[in-house]
CSV table of C-alpha atoms and ligand atoms in Angstrom, one decimal:
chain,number,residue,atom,x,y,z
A,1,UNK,CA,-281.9,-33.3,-170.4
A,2,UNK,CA,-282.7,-32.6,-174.1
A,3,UNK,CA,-281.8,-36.2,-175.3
A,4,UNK,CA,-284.5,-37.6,-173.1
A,5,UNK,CA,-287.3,-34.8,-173.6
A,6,UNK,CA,-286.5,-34.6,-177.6
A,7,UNK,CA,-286.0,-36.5,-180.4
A,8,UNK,CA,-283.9,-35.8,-183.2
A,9,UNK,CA,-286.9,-35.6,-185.7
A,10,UNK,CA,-288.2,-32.8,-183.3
A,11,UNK,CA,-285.1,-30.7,-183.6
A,12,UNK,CA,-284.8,-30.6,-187.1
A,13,UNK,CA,-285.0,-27.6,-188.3
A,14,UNK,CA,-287.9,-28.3,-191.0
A,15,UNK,CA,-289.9,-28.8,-188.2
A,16,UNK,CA,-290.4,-25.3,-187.0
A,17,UNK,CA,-292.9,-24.3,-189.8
A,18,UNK,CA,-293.8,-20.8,-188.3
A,19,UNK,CA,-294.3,-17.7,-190.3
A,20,UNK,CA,-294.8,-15.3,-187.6
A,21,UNK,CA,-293.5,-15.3,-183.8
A,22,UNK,CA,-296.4,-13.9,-181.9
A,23,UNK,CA,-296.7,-15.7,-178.8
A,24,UNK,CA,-295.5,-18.9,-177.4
A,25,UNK,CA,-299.5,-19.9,-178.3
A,26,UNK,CA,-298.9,-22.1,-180.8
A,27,UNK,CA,-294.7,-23.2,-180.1
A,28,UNK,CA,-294.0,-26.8,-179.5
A,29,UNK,CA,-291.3,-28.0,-177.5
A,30,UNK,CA,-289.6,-29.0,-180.4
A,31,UNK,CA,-289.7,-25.6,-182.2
A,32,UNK,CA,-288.2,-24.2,-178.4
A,33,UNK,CA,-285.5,-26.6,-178.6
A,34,UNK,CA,-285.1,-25.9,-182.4
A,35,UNK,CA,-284.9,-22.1,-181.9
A,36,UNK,CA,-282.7,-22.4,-178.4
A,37,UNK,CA,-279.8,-25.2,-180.2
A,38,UNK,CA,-279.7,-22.8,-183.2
A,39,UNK,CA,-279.1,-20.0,-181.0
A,40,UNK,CA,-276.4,-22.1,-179.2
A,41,UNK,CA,-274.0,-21.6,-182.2
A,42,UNK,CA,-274.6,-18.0,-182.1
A,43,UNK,CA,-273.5,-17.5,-178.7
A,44,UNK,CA,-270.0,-19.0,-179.8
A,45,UNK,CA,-270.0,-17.2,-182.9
A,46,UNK,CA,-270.8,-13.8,-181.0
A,47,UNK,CA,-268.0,-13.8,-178.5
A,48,UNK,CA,-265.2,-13.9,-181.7
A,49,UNK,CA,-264.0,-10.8,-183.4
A,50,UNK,CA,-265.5,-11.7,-186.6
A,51,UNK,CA,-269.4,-11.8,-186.0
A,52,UNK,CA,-270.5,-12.2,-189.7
A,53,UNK,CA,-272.7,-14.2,-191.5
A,54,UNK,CA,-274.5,-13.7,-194.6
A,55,UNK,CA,-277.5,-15.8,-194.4
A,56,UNK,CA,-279.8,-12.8,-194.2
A,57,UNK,CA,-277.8,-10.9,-196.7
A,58,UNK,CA,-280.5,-8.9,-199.2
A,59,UNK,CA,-283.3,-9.2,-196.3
A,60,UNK,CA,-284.5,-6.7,-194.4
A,61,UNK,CA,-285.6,-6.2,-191.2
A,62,UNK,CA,-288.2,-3.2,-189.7
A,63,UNK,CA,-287.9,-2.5,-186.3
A,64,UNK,CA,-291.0,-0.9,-185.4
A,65,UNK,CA,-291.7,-0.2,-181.4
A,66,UNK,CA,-293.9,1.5,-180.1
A,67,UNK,CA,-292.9,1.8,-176.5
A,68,UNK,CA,-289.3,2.5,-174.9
A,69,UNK,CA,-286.4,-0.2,-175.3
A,70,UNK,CA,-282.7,-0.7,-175.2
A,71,UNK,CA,-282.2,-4.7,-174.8
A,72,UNK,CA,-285.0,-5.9,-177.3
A,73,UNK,CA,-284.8,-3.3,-180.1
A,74,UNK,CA,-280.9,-3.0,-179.8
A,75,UNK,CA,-280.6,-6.6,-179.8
A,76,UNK,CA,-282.6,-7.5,-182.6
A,77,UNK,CA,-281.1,-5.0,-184.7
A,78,UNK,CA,-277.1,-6.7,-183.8
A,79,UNK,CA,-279.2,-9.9,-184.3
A,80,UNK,CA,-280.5,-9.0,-188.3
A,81,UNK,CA,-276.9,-6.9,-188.6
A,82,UNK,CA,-275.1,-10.0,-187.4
A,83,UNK,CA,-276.5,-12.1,-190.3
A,84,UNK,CA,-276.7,-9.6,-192.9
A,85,UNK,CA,-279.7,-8.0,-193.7
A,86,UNK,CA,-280.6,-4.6,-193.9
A,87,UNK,CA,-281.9,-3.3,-190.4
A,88,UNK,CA,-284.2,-0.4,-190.4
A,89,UNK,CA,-284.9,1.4,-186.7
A,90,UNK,CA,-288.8,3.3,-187.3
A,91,UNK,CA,-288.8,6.2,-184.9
A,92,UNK,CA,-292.1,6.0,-183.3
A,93,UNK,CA,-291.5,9.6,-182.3
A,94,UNK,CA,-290.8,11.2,-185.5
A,95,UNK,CA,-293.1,9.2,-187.4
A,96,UNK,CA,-296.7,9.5,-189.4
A,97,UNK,CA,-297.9,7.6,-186.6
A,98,UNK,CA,-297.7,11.5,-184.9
A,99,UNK,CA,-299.8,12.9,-187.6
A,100,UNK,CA,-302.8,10.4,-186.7
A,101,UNK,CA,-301.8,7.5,-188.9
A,102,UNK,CA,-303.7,4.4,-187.6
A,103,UNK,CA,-301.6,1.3,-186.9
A,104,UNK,CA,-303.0,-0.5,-189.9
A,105,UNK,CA,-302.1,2.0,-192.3
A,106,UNK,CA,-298.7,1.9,-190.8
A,107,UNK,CA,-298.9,-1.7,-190.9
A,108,UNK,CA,-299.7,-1.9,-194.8
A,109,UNK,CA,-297.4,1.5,-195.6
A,110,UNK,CA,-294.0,-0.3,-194.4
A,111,UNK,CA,-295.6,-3.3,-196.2
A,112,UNK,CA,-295.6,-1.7,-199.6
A,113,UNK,CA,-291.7,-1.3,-199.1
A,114,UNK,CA,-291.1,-5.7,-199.2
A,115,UNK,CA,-289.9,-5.4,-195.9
A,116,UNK,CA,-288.9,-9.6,-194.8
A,117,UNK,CA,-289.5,-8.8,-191.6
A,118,UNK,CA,-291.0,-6.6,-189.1
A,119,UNK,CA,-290.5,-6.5,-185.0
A,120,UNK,CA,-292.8,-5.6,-183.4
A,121,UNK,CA,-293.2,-3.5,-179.2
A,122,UNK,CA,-296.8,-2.4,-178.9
A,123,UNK,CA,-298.4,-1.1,-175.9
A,124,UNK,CA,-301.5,-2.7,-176.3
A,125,UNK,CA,-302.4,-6.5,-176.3
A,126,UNK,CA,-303.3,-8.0,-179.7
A,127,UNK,CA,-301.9,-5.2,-181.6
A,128,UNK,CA,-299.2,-7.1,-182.9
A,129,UNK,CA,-301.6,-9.9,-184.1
A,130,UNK,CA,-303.5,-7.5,-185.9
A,131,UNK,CA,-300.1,-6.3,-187.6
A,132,UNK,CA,-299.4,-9.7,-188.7
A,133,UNK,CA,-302.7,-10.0,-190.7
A,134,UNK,CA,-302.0,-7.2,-192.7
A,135,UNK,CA,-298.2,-8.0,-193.8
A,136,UNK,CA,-296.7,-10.8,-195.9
A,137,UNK,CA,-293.8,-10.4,-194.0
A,138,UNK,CA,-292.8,-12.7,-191.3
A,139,UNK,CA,-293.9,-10.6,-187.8
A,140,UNK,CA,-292.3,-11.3,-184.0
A,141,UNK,CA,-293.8,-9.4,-181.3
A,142,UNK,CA,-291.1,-7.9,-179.4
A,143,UNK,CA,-293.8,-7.1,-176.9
A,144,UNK,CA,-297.6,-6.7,-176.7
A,145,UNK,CA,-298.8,-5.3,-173.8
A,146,UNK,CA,-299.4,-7.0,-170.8
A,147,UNK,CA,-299.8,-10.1,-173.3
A,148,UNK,CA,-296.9,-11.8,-174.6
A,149,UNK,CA,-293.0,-11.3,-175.3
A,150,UNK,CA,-291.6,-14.5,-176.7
A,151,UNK,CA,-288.1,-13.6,-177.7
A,152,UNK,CA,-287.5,-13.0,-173.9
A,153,UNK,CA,-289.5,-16.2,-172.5
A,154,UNK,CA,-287.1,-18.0,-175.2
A,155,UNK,CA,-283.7,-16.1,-174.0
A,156,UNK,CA,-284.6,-16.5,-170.2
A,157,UNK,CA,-285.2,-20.4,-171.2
A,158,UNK,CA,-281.8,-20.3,-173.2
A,159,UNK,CA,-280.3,-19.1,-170.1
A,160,UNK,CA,-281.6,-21.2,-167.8
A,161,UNK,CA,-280.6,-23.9,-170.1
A,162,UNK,CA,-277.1,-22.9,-170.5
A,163,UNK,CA,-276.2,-22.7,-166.5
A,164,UNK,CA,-278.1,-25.7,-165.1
A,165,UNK,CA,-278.2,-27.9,-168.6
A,166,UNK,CA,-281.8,-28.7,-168.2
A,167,UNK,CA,-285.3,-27.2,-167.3
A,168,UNK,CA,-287.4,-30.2,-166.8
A,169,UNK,CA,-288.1,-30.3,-163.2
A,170,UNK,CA,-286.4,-27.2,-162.5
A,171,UNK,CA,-288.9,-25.3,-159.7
A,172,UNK,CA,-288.8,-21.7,-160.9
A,173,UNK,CA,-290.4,-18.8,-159.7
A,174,UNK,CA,-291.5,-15.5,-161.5
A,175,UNK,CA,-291.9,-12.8,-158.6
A,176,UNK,CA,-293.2,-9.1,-158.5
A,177,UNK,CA,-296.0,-7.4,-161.1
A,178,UNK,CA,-297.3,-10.3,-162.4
A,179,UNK,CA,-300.4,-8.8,-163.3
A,180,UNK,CA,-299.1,-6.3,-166.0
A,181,UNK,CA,-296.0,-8.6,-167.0
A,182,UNK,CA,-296.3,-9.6,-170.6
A,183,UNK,CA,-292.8,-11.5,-169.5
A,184,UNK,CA,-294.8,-13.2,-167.0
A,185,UNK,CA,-297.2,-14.6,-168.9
A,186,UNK,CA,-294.7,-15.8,-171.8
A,187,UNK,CA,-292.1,-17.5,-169.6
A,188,UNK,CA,-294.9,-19.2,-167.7
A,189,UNK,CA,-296.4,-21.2,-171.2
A,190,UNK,CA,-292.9,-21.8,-172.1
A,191,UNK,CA,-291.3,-22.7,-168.5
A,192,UNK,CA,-294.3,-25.1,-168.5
A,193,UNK,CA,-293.9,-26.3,-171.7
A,194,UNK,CA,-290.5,-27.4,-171.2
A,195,UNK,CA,-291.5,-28.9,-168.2
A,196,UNK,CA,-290.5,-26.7,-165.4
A,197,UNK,CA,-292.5,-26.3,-161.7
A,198,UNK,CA,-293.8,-22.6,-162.2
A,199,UNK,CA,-294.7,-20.3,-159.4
A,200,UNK,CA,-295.9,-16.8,-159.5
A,201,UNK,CA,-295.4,-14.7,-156.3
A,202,UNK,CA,-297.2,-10.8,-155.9
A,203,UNK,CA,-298.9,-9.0,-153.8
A,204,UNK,CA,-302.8,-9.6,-154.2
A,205,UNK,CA,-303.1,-6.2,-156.2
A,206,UNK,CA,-300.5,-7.5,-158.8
A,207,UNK,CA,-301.9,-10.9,-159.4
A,208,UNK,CA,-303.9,-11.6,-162.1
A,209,UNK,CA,-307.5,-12.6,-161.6
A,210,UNK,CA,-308.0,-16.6,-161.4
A,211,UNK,CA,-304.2,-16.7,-161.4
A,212,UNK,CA,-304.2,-20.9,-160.8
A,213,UNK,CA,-305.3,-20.8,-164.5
A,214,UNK,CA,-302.0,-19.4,-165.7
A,215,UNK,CA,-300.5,-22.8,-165.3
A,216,UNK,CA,-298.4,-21.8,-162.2
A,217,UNK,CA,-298.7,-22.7,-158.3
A,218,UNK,CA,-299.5,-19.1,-156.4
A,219,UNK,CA,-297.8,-17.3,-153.6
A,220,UNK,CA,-298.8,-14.2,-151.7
A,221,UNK,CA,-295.9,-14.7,-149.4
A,222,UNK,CA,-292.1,-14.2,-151.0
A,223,UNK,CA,-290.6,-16.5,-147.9
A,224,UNK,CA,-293.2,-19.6,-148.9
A,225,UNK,CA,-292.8,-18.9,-152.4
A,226,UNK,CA,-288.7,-19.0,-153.1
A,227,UNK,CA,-288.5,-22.0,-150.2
A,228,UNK,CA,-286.3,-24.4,-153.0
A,229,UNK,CA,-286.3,-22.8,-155.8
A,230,UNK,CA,-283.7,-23.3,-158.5
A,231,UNK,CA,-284.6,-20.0,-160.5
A,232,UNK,CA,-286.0,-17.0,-159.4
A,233,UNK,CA,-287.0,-14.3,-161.9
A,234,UNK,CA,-287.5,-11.3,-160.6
A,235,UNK,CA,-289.9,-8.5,-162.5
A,236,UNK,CA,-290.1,-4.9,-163.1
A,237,UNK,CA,-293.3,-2.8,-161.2
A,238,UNK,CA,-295.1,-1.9,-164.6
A,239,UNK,CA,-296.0,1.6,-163.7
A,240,UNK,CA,-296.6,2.7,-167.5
A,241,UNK,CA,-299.6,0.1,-167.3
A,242,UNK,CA,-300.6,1.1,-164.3
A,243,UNK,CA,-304.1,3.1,-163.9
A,244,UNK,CA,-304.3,3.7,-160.0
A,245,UNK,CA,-302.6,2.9,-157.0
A,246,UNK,CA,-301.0,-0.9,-156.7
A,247,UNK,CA,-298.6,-0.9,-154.4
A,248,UNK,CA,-298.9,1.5,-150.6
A,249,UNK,CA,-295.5,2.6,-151.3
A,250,UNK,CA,-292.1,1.4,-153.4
A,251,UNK,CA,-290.5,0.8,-150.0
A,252,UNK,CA,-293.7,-1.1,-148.7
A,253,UNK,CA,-292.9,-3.3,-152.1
A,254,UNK,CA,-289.5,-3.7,-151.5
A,255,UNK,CA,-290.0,-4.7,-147.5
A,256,UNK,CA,-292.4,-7.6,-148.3
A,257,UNK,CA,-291.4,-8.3,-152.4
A,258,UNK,CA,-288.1,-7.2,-153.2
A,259,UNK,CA,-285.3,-10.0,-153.6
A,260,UNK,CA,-282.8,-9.4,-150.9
A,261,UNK,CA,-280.1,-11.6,-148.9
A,262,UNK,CA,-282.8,-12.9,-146.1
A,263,UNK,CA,-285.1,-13.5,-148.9
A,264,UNK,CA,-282.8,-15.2,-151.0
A,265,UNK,CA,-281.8,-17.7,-148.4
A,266,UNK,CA,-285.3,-19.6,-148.8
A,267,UNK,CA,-284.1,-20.5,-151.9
A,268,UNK,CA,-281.5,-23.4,-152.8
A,269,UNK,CA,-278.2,-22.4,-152.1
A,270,UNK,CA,-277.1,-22.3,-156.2
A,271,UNK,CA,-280.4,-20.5,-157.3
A,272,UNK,CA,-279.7,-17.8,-159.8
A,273,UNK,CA,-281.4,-14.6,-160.2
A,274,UNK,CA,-283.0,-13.4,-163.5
A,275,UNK,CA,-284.3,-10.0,-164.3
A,276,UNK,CA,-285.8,-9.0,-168.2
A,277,UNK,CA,-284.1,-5.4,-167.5
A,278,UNK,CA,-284.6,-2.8,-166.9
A,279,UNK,CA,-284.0,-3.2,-163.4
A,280,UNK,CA,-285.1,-0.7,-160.6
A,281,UNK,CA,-282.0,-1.2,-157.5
A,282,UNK,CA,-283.7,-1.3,-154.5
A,283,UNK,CA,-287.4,-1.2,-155.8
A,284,UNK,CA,-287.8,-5.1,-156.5
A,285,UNK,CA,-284.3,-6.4,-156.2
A,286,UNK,CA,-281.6,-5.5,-153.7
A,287,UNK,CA,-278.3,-3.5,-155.3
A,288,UNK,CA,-275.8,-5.9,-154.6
A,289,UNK,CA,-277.4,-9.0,-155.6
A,290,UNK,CA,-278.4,-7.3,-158.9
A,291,UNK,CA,-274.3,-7.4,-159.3
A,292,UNK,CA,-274.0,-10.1,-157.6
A,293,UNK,CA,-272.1,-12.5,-160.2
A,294,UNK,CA,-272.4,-15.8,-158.5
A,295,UNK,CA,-275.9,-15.8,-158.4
A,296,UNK,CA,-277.3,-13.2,-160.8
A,297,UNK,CA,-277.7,-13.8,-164.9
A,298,UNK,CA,-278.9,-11.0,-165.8
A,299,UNK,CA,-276.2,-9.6,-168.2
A,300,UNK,CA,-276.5,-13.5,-169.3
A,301,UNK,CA,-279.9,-12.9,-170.4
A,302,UNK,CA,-278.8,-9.9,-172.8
A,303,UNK,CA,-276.2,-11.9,-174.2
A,304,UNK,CA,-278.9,-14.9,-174.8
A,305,UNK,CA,-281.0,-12.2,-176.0
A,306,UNK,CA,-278.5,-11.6,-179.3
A,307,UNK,CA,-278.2,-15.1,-180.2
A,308,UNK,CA,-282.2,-16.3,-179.8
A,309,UNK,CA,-283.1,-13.1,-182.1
A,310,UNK,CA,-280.8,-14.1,-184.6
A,311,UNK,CA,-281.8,-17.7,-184.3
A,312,UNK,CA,-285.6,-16.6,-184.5
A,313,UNK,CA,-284.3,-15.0,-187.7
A,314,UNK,CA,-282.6,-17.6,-189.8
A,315,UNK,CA,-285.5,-20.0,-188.8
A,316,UNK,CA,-288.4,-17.7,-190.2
A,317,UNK,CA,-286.9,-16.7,-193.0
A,318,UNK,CA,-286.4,-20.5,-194.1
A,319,UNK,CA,-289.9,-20.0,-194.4
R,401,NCD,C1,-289.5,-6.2,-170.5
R,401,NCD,C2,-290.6,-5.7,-171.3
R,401,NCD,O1,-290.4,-4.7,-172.1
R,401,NCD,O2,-291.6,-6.3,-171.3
R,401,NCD,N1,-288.2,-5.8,-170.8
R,401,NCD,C3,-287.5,-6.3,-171.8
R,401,NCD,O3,-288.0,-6.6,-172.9
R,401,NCD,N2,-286.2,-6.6,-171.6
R,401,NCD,C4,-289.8,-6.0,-169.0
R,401,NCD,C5,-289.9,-4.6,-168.5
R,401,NCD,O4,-289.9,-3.6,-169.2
R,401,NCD,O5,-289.9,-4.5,-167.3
């Protein structure tokens, strides 16, 4: 429980001393707790008719992505809305970046405007680092790649938080494309971090090379992999990232990866299902356990992922 994995000088918000949110690289589990109590109050705050605050009120906030989104860029736009700043949407599509404008010169153009914040959905790795270096604004990577995507490891953690009032020992496991999930790789640095048993369970094809060095135990085998679990988040197959052919077919996947009833029962009978959206029904999870509302969270995590964004907000632009 929080009291006995924190202490109170660790959740003070003074603590969290970050410009940027790039990665969970470089997060304590202070500045998780600090981010996910914050965000706590937003949830109430959220689900009352009057949403407003004004402690962004003059600030501004770029969104700038790069790649398709509804729950990330629509949420961190209500988030900056929510507590008053100015929210800009960039269209990728009808930008410069069209007219061969290099990231960089993007970067420093949208700079040159005093934007106080910029977030960011890139499809390669790195590029939102790079972005950061060129900005004075305070940058969060709403997605890099196959790299990182902190926002959502920190809303999945918030909602794993919220239903079973603790992580710490909590045996969770992250199943499907976990080669080309950037998802993956942030929830398994946090879920550790927090002190959560990790597991990662794909196909050989869709594991990562060396995957033991993730920080998570591995599973080829769905059945051996879910037998306990408390948690079991299910991912998207990446096919945007993919250069060949992963998978035989999508019902191959499904038959020997995708989360249905039979599968399910391996786990502990109150596990909960979690899925970063978009889902695919019937690709990697199972229609009616998608909807399922005694064991699925997944309209959970969008709400969480209002309230972390907005908590992410107030505490980086304290700085
Ligand atoms: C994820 C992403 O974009 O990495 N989605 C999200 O942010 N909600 C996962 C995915 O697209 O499958």
């Amino acid at each position: 429980m929080l009291n006995n994995m924190t202490n109170i000088a660790e959740l003070s918000q003074n603590s969290f001393k970050h410009r940027h949110l790039l990665g969970i690289d470089g997060l304590s589990r202070g500045d998780a707790y600090v981010i996910m109590e914050l965000a706590k109050n937003y949830i109430v705050k959220n689900r009352q008719p009057d949403k407003k605050h004004a402690i962004l009120k003059g600030r501004t906030l770029i969104n700038l992505f790069f790649e398709n989104s509804t729950r990330t860029r629509t949420s961190f736009e209500l988030a900056g809305k929510r507590l008053g700043a100015d929210v800009i949407n960039m269209s990728v599509a009808t930008s410069a970046t069209k007219k061969g404008e290099t990231l960089i010169d993007t970067a420093m153009t949208l700079n040159a405007m005093h934007p106080d914040f910029i977030a960011v959905r890139h499809p390669e790795s790195g590029a939102v680092q790079l972005l950061a270096q060129k900005v004075n604004c305070s940058v969060i990577n709403g997605g890099d790649g196959c790299h990182e995507h902190p926002t959502q490891a920190l809303l999945d953690a918030l909602t794993i938080y919220q239903r079973k009032g603790k992580i710490e020992g909590l045996t969770i496991a992250i199943c499907g494309d976990i080669l080309h999930s950037r998802v993956a790789r942030s929830n398994i640095k946090l879920l550790n971090l927090l002190g959560a048993k990790v597991r990662i369970i794909a196909p050989p094809t869709l594991m990562p090379a060396c995957p033991e060095s993730l920080g998570a135990e591995v599973f080829f085998d769905m059945r051996k992999g879910l037998k306990d679990c408390d948690i079991i988040m299910m991912l998207r197959l990446q096919l945007e990232r993919m250069t060949g052919n992963f998978i035989p077919s999508v019902r191959e996947f499904f038959h020997f990866y995708g989360l249905d009833e039979e599968k399910l029962s391996y786990a502990k009978p109150d596990a909960l299902i979690m899925h970063p959206g978009p889902i695919n029904r019937g690709v990697e999870i199972d229609t009616r356990l998608a909807d399922d509302l005694n064991r699925s969270v997944i309209l959970d995590q969008v709400e969480m992922g209002v309230a972390v964004r907005q908590a992410v907000l107030e505490l980086l632009a304290n700085k």
